[in-house]
CSV table of C-alpha atoms in Angstrom, one decimal:
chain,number,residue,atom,x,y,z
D,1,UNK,CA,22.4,3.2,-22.6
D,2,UNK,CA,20.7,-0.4,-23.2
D,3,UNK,CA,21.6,-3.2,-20.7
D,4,UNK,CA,21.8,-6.0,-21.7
D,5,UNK,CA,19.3,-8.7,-20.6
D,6,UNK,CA,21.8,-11.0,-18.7
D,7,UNK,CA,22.9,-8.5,-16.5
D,8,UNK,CA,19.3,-7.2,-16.0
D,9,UNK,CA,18.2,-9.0,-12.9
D,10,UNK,CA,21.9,-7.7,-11.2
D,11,UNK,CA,21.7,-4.4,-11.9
D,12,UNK,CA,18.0,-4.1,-10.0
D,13,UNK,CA,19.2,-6.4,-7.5
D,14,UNK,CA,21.7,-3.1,-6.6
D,15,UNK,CA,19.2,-0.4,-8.2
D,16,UNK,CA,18.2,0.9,-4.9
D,17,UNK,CA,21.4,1.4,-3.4
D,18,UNK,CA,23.1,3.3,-6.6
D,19,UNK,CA,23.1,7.1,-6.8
D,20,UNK,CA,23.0,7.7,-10.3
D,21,UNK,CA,24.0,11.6,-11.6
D,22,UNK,CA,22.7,11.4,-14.6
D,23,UNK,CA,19.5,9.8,-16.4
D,24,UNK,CA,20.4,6.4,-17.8
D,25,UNK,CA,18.1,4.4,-20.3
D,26,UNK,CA,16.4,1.0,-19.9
D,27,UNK,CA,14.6,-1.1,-22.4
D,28,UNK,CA,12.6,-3.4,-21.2
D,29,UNK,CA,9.2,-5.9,-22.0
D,30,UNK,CA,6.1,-5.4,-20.6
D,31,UNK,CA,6.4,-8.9,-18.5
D,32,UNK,CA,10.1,-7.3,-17.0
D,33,UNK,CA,8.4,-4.7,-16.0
D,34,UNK,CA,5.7,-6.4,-14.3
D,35,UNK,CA,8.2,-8.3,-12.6
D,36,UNK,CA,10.0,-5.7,-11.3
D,37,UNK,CA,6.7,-4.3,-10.0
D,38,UNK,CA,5.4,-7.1,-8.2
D,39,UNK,CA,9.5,-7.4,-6.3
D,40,UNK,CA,9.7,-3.6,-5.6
D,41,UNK,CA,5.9,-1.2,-5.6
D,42,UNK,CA,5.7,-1.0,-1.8
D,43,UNK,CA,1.5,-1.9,-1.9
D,44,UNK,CA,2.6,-5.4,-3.0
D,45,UNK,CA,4.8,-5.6,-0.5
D,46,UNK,CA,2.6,-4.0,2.4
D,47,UNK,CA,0.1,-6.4,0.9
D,48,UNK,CA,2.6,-9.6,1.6
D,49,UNK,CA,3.3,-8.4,5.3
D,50,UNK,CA,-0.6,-8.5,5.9
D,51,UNK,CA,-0.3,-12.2,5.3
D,52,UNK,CA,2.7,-12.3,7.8
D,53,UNK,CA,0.5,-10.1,10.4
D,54,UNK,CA,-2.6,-12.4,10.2
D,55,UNK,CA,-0.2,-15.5,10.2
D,56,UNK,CA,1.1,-14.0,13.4
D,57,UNK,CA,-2.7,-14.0,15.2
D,58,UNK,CA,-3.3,-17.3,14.2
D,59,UNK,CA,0.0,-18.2,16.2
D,60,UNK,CA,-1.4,-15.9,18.9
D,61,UNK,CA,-4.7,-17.8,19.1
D,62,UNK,CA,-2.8,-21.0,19.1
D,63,UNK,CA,-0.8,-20.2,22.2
D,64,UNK,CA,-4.0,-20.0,24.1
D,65,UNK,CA,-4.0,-23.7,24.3
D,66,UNK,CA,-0.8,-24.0,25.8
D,67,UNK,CA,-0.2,-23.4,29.6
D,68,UNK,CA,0.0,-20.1,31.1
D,69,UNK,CA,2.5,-19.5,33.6
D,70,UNK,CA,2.5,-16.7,35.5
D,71,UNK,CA,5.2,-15.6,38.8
D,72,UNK,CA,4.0,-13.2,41.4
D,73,UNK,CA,5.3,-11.8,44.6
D,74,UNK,CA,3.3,-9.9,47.3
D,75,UNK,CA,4.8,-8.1,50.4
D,76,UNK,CA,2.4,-6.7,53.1
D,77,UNK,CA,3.3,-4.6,56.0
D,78,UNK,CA,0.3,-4.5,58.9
D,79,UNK,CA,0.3,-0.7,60.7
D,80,UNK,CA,-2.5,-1.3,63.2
D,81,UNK,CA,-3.1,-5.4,64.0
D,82,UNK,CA,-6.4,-7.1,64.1
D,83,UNK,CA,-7.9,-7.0,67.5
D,84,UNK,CA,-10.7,-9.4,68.8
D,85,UNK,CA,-12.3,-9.3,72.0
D,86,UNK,CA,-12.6,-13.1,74.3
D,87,UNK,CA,-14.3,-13.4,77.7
D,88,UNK,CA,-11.5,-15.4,80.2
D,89,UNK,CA,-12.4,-15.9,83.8
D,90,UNK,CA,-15.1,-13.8,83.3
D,91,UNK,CA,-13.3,-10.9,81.7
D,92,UNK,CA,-13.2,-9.2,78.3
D,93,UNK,CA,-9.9,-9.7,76.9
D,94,UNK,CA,-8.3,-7.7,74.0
D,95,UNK,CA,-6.2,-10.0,71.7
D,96,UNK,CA,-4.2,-9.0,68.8
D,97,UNK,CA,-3.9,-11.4,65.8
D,98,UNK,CA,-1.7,-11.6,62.5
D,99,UNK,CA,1.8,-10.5,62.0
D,100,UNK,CA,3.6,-7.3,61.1
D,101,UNK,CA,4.8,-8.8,58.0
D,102,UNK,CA,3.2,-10.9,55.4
D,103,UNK,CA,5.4,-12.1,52.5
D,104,UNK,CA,3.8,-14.1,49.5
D,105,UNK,CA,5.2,-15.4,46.0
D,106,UNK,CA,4.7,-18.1,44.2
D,107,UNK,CA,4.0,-19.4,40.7
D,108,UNK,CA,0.3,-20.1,39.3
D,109,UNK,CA,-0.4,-22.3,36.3
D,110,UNK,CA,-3.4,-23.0,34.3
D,111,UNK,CA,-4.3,-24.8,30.9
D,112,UNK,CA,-7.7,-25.4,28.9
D,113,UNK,CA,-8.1,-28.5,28.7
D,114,UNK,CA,-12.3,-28.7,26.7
D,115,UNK,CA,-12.6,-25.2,25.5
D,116,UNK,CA,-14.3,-25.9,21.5
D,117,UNK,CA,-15.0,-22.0,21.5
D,118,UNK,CA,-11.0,-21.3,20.9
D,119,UNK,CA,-10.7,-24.5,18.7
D,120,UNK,CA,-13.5,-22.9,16.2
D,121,UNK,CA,-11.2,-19.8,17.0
D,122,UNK,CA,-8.0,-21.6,15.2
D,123,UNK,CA,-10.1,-22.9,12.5
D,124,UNK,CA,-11.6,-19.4,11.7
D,125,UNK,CA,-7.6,-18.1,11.9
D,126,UNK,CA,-6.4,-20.3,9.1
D,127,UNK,CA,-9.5,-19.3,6.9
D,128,UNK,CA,-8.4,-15.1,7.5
D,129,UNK,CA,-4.9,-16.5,6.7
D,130,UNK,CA,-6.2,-17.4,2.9
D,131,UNK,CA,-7.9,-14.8,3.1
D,132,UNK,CA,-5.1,-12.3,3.3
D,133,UNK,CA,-3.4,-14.8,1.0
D,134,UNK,CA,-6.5,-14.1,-1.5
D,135,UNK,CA,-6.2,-10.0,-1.0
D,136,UNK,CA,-2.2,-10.2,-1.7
D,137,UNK,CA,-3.2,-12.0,-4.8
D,138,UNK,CA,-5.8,-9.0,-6.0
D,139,UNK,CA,-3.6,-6.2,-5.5
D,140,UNK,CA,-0.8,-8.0,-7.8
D,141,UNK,CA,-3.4,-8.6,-10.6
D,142,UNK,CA,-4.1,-4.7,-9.9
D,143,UNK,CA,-0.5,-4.2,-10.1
D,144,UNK,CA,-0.4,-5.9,-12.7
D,145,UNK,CA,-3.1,-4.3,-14.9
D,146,UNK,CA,-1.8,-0.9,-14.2
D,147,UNK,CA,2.1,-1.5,-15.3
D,148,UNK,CA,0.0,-3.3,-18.5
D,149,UNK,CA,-1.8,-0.2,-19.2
D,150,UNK,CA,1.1,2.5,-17.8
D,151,UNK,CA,3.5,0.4,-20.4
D,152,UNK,CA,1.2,0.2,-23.2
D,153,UNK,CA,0.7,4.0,-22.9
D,154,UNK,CA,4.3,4.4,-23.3
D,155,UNK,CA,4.2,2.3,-26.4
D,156,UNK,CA,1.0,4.3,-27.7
D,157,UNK,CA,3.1,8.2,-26.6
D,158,UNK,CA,6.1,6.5,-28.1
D,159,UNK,CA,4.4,5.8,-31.4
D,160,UNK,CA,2.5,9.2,-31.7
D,161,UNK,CA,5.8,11.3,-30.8
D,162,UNK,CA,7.4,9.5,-34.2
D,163,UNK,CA,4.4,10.5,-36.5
D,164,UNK,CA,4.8,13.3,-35.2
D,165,UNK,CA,8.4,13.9,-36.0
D,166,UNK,CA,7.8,12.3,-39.6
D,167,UNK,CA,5.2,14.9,-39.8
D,168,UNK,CA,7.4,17.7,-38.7
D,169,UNK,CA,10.5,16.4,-40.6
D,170,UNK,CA,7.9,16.5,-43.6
D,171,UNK,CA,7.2,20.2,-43.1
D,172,UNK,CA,10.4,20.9,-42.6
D,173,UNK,CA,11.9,19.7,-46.0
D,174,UNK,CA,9.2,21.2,-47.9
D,175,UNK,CA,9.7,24.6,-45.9
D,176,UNK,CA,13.4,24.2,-47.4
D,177,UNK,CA,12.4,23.5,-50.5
D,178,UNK,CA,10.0,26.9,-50.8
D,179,UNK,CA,13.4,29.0,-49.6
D,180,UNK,CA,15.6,27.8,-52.5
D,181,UNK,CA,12.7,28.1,-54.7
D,182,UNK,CA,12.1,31.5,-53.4
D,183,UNK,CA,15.8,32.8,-53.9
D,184,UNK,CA,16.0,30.7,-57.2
D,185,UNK,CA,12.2,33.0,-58.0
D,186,UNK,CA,10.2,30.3,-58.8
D,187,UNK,CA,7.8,30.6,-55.8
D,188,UNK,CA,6.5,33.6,-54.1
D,189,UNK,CA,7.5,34.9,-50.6
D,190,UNK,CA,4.0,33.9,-49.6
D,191,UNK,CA,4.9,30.2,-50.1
D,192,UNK,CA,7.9,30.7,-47.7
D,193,UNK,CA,5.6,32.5,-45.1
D,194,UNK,CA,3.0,29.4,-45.3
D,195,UNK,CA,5.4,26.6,-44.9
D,196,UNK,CA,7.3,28.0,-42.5
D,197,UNK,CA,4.2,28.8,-40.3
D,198,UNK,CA,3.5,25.2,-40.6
D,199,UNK,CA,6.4,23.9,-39.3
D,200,UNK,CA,6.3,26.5,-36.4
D,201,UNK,CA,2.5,25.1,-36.2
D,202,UNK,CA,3.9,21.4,-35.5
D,203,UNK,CA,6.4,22.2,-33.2
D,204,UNK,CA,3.9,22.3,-29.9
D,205,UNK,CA,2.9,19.0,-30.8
D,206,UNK,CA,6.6,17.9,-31.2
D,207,UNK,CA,6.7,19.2,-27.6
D,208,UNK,CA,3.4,17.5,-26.1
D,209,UNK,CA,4.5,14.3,-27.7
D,210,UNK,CA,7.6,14.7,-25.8
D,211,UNK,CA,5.9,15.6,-22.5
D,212,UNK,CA,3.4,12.5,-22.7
D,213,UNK,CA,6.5,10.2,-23.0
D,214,UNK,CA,8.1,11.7,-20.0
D,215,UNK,CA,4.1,11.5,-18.2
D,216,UNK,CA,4.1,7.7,-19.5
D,217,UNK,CA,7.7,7.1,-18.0
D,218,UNK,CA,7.3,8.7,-14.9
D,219,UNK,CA,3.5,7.1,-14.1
D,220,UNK,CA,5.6,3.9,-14.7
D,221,UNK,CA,8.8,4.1,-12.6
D,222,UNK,CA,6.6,5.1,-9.6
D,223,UNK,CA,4.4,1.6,-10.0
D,224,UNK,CA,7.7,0.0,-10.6
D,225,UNK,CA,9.3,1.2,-7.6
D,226,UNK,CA,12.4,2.1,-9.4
D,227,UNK,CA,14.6,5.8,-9.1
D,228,UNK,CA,12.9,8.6,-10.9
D,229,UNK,CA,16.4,9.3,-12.7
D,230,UNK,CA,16.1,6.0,-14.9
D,231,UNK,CA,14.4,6.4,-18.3
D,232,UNK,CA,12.3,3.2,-19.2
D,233,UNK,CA,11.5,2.7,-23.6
D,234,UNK,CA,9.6,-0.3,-24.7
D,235,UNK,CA,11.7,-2.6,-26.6
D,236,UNK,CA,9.0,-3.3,-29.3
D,237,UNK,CA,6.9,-0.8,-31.1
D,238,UNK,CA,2.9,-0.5,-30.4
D,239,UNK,CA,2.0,-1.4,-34.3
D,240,UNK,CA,4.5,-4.7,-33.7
D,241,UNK,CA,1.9,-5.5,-31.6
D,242,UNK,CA,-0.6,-6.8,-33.9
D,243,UNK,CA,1.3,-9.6,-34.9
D,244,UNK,CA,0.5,-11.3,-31.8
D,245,UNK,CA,-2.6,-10.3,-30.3
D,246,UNK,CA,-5.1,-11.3,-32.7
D,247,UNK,CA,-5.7,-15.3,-31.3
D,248,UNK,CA,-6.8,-13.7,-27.8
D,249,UNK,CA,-10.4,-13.5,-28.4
D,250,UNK,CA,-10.7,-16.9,-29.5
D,251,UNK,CA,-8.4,-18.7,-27.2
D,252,UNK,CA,-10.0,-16.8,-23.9
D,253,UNK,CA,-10.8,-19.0,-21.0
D,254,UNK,CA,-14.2,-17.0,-19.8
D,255,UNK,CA,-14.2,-18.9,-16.8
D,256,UNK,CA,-14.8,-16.3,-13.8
D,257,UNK,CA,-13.3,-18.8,-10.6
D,258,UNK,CA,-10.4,-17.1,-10.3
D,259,UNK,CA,-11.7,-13.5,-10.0
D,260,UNK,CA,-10.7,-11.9,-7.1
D,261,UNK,CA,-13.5,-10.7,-5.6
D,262,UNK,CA,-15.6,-14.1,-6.8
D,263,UNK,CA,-12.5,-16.2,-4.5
D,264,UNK,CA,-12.6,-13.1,-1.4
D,265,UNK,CA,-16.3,-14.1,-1.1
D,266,UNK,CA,-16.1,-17.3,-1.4
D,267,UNK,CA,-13.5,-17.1,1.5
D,268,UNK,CA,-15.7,-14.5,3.4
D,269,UNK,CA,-18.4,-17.0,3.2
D,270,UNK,CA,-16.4,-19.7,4.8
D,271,UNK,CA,-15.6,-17.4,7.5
D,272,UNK,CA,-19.1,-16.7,8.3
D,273,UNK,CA,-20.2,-20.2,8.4
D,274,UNK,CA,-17.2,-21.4,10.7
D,275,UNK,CA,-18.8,-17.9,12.8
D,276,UNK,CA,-22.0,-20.0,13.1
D,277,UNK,CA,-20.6,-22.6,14.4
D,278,UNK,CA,-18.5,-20.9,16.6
D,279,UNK,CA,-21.8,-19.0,18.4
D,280,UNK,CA,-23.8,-22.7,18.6
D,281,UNK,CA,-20.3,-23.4,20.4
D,282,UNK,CA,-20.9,-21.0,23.2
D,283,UNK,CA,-23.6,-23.1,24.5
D,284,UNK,CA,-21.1,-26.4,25.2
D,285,UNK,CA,-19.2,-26.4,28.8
D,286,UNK,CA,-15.3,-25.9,29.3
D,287,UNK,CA,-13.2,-27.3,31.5
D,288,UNK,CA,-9.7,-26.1,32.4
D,289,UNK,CA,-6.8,-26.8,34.8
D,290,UNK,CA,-4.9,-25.2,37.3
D,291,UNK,CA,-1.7,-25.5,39.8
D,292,UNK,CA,-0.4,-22.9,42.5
D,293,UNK,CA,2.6,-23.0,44.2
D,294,UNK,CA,3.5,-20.7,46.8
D,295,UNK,CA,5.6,-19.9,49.8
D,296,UNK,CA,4.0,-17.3,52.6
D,297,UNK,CA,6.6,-15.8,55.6
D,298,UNK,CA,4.4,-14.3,58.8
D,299,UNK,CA,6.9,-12.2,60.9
D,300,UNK,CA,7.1,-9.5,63.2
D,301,UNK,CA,9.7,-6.5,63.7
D,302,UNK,CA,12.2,-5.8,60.2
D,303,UNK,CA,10.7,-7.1,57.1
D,304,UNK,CA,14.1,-8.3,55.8
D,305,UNK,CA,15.2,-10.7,59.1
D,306,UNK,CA,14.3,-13.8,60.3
D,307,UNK,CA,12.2,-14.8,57.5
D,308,UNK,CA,10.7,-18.6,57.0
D,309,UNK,CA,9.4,-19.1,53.9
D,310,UNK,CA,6.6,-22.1,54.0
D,311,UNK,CA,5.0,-23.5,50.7
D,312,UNK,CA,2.1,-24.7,49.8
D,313,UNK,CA,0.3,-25.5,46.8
D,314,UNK,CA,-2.9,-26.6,45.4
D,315,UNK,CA,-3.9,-28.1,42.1
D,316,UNK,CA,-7.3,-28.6,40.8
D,317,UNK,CA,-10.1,-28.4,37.7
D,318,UNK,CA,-12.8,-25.6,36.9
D,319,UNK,CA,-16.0,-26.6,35.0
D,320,UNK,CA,-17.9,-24.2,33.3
D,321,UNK,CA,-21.4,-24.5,32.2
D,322,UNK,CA,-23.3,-21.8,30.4
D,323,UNK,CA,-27.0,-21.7,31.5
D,324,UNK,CA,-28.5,-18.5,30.9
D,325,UNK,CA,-27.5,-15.3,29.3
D,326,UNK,CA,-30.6,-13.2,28.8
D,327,UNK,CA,-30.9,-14.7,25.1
D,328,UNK,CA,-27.4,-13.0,24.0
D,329,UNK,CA,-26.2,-16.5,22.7
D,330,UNK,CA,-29.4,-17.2,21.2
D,331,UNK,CA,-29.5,-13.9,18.9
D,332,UNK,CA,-25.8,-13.7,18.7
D,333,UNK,CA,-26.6,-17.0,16.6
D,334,UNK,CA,-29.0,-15.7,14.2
D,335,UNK,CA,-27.3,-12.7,13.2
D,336,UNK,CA,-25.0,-15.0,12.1
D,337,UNK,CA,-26.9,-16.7,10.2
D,338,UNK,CA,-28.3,-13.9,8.6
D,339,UNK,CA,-24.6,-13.0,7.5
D,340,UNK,CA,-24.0,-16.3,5.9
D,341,UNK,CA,-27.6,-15.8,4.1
D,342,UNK,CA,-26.8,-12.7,3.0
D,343,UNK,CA,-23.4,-13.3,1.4
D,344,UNK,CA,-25.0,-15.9,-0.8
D,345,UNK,CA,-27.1,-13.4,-2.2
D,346,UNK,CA,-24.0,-11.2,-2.5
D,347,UNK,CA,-22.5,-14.4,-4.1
D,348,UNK,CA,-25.4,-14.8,-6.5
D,349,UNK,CA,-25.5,-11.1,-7.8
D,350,UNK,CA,-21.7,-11.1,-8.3
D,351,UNK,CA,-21.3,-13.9,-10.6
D,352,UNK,CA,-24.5,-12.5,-12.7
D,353,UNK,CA,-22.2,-9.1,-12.8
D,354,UNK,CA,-19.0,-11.0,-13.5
D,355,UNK,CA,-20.6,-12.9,-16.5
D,356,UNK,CA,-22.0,-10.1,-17.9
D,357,UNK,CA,-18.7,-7.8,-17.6
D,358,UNK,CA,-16.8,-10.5,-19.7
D,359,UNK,CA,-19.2,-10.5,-22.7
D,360,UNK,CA,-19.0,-7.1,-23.0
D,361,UNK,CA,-15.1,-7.3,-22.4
D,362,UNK,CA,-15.1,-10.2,-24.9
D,363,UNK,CA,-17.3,-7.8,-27.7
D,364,UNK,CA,-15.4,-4.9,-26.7
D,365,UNK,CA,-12.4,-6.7,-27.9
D,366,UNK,CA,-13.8,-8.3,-31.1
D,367,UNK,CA,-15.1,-4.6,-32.2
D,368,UNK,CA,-11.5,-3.2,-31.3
D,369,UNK,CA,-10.3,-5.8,-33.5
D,370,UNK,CA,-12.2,-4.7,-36.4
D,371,UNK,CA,-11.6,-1.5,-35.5
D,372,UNK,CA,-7.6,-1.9,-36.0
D,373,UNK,CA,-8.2,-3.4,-39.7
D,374,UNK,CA,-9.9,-0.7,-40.5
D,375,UNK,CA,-7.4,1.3,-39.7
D,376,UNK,CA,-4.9,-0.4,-40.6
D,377,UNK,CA,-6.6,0.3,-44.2
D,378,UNK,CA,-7.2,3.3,-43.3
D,379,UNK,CA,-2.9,4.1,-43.1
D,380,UNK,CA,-2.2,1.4,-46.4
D,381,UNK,CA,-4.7,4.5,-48.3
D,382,UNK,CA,-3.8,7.6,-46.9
D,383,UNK,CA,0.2,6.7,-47.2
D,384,UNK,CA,-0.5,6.1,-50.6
D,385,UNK,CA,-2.8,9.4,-51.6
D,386,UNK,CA,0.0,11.3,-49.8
D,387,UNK,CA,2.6,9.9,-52.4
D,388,UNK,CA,0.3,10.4,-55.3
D,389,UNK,CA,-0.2,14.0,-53.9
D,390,UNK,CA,3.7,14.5,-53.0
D,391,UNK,CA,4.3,13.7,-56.7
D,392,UNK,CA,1.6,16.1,-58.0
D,393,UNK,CA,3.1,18.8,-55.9
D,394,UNK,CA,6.6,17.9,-57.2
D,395,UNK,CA,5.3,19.2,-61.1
D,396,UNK,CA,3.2,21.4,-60.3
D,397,UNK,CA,0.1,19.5,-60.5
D,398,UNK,CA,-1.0,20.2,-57.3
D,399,UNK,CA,-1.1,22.8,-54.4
D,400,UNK,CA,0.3,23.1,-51.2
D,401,UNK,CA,-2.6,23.6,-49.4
D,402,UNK,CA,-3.5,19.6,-51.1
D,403,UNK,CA,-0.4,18.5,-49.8
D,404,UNK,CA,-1.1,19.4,-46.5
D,405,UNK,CA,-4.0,18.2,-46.5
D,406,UNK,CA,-3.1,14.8,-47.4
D,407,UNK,CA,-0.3,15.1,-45.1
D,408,UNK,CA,-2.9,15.9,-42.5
D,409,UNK,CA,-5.2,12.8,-43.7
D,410,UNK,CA,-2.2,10.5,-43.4
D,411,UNK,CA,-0.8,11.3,-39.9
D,412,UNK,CA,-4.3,11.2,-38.5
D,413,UNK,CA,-4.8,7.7,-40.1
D,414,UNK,CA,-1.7,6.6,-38.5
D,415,UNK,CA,-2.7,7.9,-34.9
D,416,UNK,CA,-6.2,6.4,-35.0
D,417,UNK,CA,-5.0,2.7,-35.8
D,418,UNK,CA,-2.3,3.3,-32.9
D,419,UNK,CA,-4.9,3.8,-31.4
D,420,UNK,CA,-7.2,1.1,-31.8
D,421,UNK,CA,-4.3,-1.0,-31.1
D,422,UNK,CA,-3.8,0.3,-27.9
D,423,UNK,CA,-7.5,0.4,-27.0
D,424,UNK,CA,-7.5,-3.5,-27.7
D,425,UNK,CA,-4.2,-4.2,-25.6
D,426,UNK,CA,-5.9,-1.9,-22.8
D,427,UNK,CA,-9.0,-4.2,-23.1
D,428,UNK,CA,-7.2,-7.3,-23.0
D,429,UNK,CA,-5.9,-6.7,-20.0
D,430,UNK,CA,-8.6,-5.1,-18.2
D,431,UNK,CA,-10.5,-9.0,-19.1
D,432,UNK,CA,-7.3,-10.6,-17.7
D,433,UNK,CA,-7.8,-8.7,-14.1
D,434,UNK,CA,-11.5,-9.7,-14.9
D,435,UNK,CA,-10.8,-13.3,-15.0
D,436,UNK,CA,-7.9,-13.4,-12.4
D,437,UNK,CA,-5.1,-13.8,-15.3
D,438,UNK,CA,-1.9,-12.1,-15.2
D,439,UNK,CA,0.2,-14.0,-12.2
D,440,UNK,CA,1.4,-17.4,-11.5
């Protein structure tokens, strides 16, 4: 069953919540399937909660600069009261002080008001924010690189399964033609034998070719997210492919900022250098402010009668100034610097890597370009010495062992340029995940 494409984006909008009893059929492009992928494989989406997590901490961090409020209530009952000894009239007198109840509650607030240790804090939260943003991004360029290659493997199994068949149908037709030759007695029962075997000899491949689509489709559907009982076909054929494909090397931006792990360290890197300043940070005083407002109750006898609640309250300021630490500031500060030294040496290696990974992607691709020519030459000469030999055989001229072999020659000069055209499409977008390409 093919949907049609304008009721594509409705029926996957509903996919998940449809029991379906038997296998239907989609074909679809490469770029709907990537599109599906990126809405539905649950790493992208466990990849786009990160960034809501670490959007969440930032908010976290930013509510320490707001006032704290905080209620609390205290009851205290006194078993055995304070006693204190005073010499009156020249005798020692026992006194007993406090009460046999002590009730306390009240509300205590406070607020930084110069504390440049949680301000780097915030700053340092909206650079793990991009960060997360930046990690997001790679795994949809992975996901996007793996439906390329799970699709174009598809294309490639696809392909092979219908040489294959052509093969098979081949050996078939010329196993018929040996059994009406045979009970007309122009060919010997040895001829029958032979072609026959051959066709049973095609069969397994017939079947592998069937089991590599059904590989292809599943390895697909699972990175797509999508119900196992939904059969996904390309909607163009692997050797279509060439039309296209050939202005790639050419027209490649080999520009390596927007490689992911280029941008992650570039965004590490801020990190570390907003960590510096945060340590030199530690060394500057804070200041906060606080109010209390409570009401005590001092009684004696029940705890619940004859209760009089007075309040009080205080507010006031708290300056702290670091002095001394035993050096844990001080070293604390030049490990960090020794991180952000370190990642520009990481930085420095990376892009010498990176650089170097594209030229060989870049040749890689040029020699699997001349590789499908060749080929493709390759098929245009073997189809035709299998016609010259298929008319040979049809007077006589020829044997059938030279038939099959030219039938041989042909179907594995049409498997090695599908190929090479799938080994370029494979390449091309292996340099795409290279150079950050594949997503808007």
């Amino acid at each position: 069953m093919k949907v049609n494409l304008k009721t594509l984006t409705t029926f996957f909008i509903s996919l998940s919540a449809v029991s379906y009893v038997s296998a239907d059929t989609l074909t679809l492009s490469r770029e709907q399937c990537v599109e599906i992928a990126l809405r539905d494989n649950p790493t992208v989406k466990v990849a786009d909660m990160e960034i809501k997590k670490v959007d969440y901490a930032k908010k976290e961090t930013l509510a320490s600069l707001f006032p704290t409020i905080d209620f609390s209530a205290a009851y205290q009952r006194s078993i055995e009261l304070q006693t204190i000894r005073m010499n009156m009239g020249g005798e020692s007198q026992k006194l007993k002080m406090g009460s046999d109840n002590t009730w306390n509650m009240g509300f205590n607030a406070s607020m930084p008001l110069i504390a440049p240790t949680l301000w780097k804090a915030i700053s340092i939260s909206d650079t793990q924010i991009l960060a997360s943003l930046e990690s997001a991004r790679a795994s949809k360029l992975d996901m996007v690189n793996n439906v390329n290659k799970a699709y174009y493997a598809l294309m490639l199994a696809c392909a092979s399964r219908d040489v294959v068949k052509e093969n098979y149908d081949i050996a078939v037709l010329n196993a018929s033609v040996y059994e009406k030759q045979f009970s007309a007695g122009t060919s010997s029962e040895y001829d029958v034998l032979r072609s026959s075997v051959q066709v049973k000899n095609i069969e397994p491949e017939l079947l592998q070719a069937d089991i590599a689509i059904r590989q292809c489709q599943l390895q697909l559907k699972v990175l797509m997210g999508v119900s196992k009982d939904i059969d996904i076909l390309p909607d163009v054929k692997l050797s279509d492919m060439q039309r296209d494909m050939y202005y790639y090397p050419t027209s490649a931006d080999r520009s390596i900022s927007d490689n992911s792990s280029l941008r992650t360290l570039d965004i590490q890197k801020k990190i570390l250098a907003k960590n510096v300043d945060l340590k030199k940070f530690a060394w500057i005083p804070t200041l906060g402010a606080s109010f209390n407002l409570s009401w005590l109750s001092l009684s004696n006898g029940s705890p619940f009668k004859n209760q009089q609640f007075n309040p009080y309250s205080t507010v006031g300021i708290q300056l702290s100034i670091p002095i001394f630490s035993g050096g844990s500031k001080y070293y604390g500060l030049k490990q960090a610097q020794v991180d952000l030294k370190e990642i520009d040496i990481q930085r420095e290696n990376l892009v010498n890597t990176l650089n170097m990974q594209v030229e060989l992607a870049i040749d890689n691709i040029n020699k699997e370009a001349k590789q499908i020519e060749t080929s493709e030459e390759g098929v245009r000469q073997a189809k035709k010495a299998h016609e010259i030999m298929q008319k040979s055989f049809d007077i006589g001229a020829a044997s059938y062992l030279d038939l099959r072999d030219s039938e041989l020659a042909n179907t594995t000069a049409q498997l090695t340029y599908l190929q090479a055209i799938y080994n370029y499409l494979v390449s091309t977008s292996e340099l795409d995940l290279l150079l950050g390409k594949g997503i808007d």
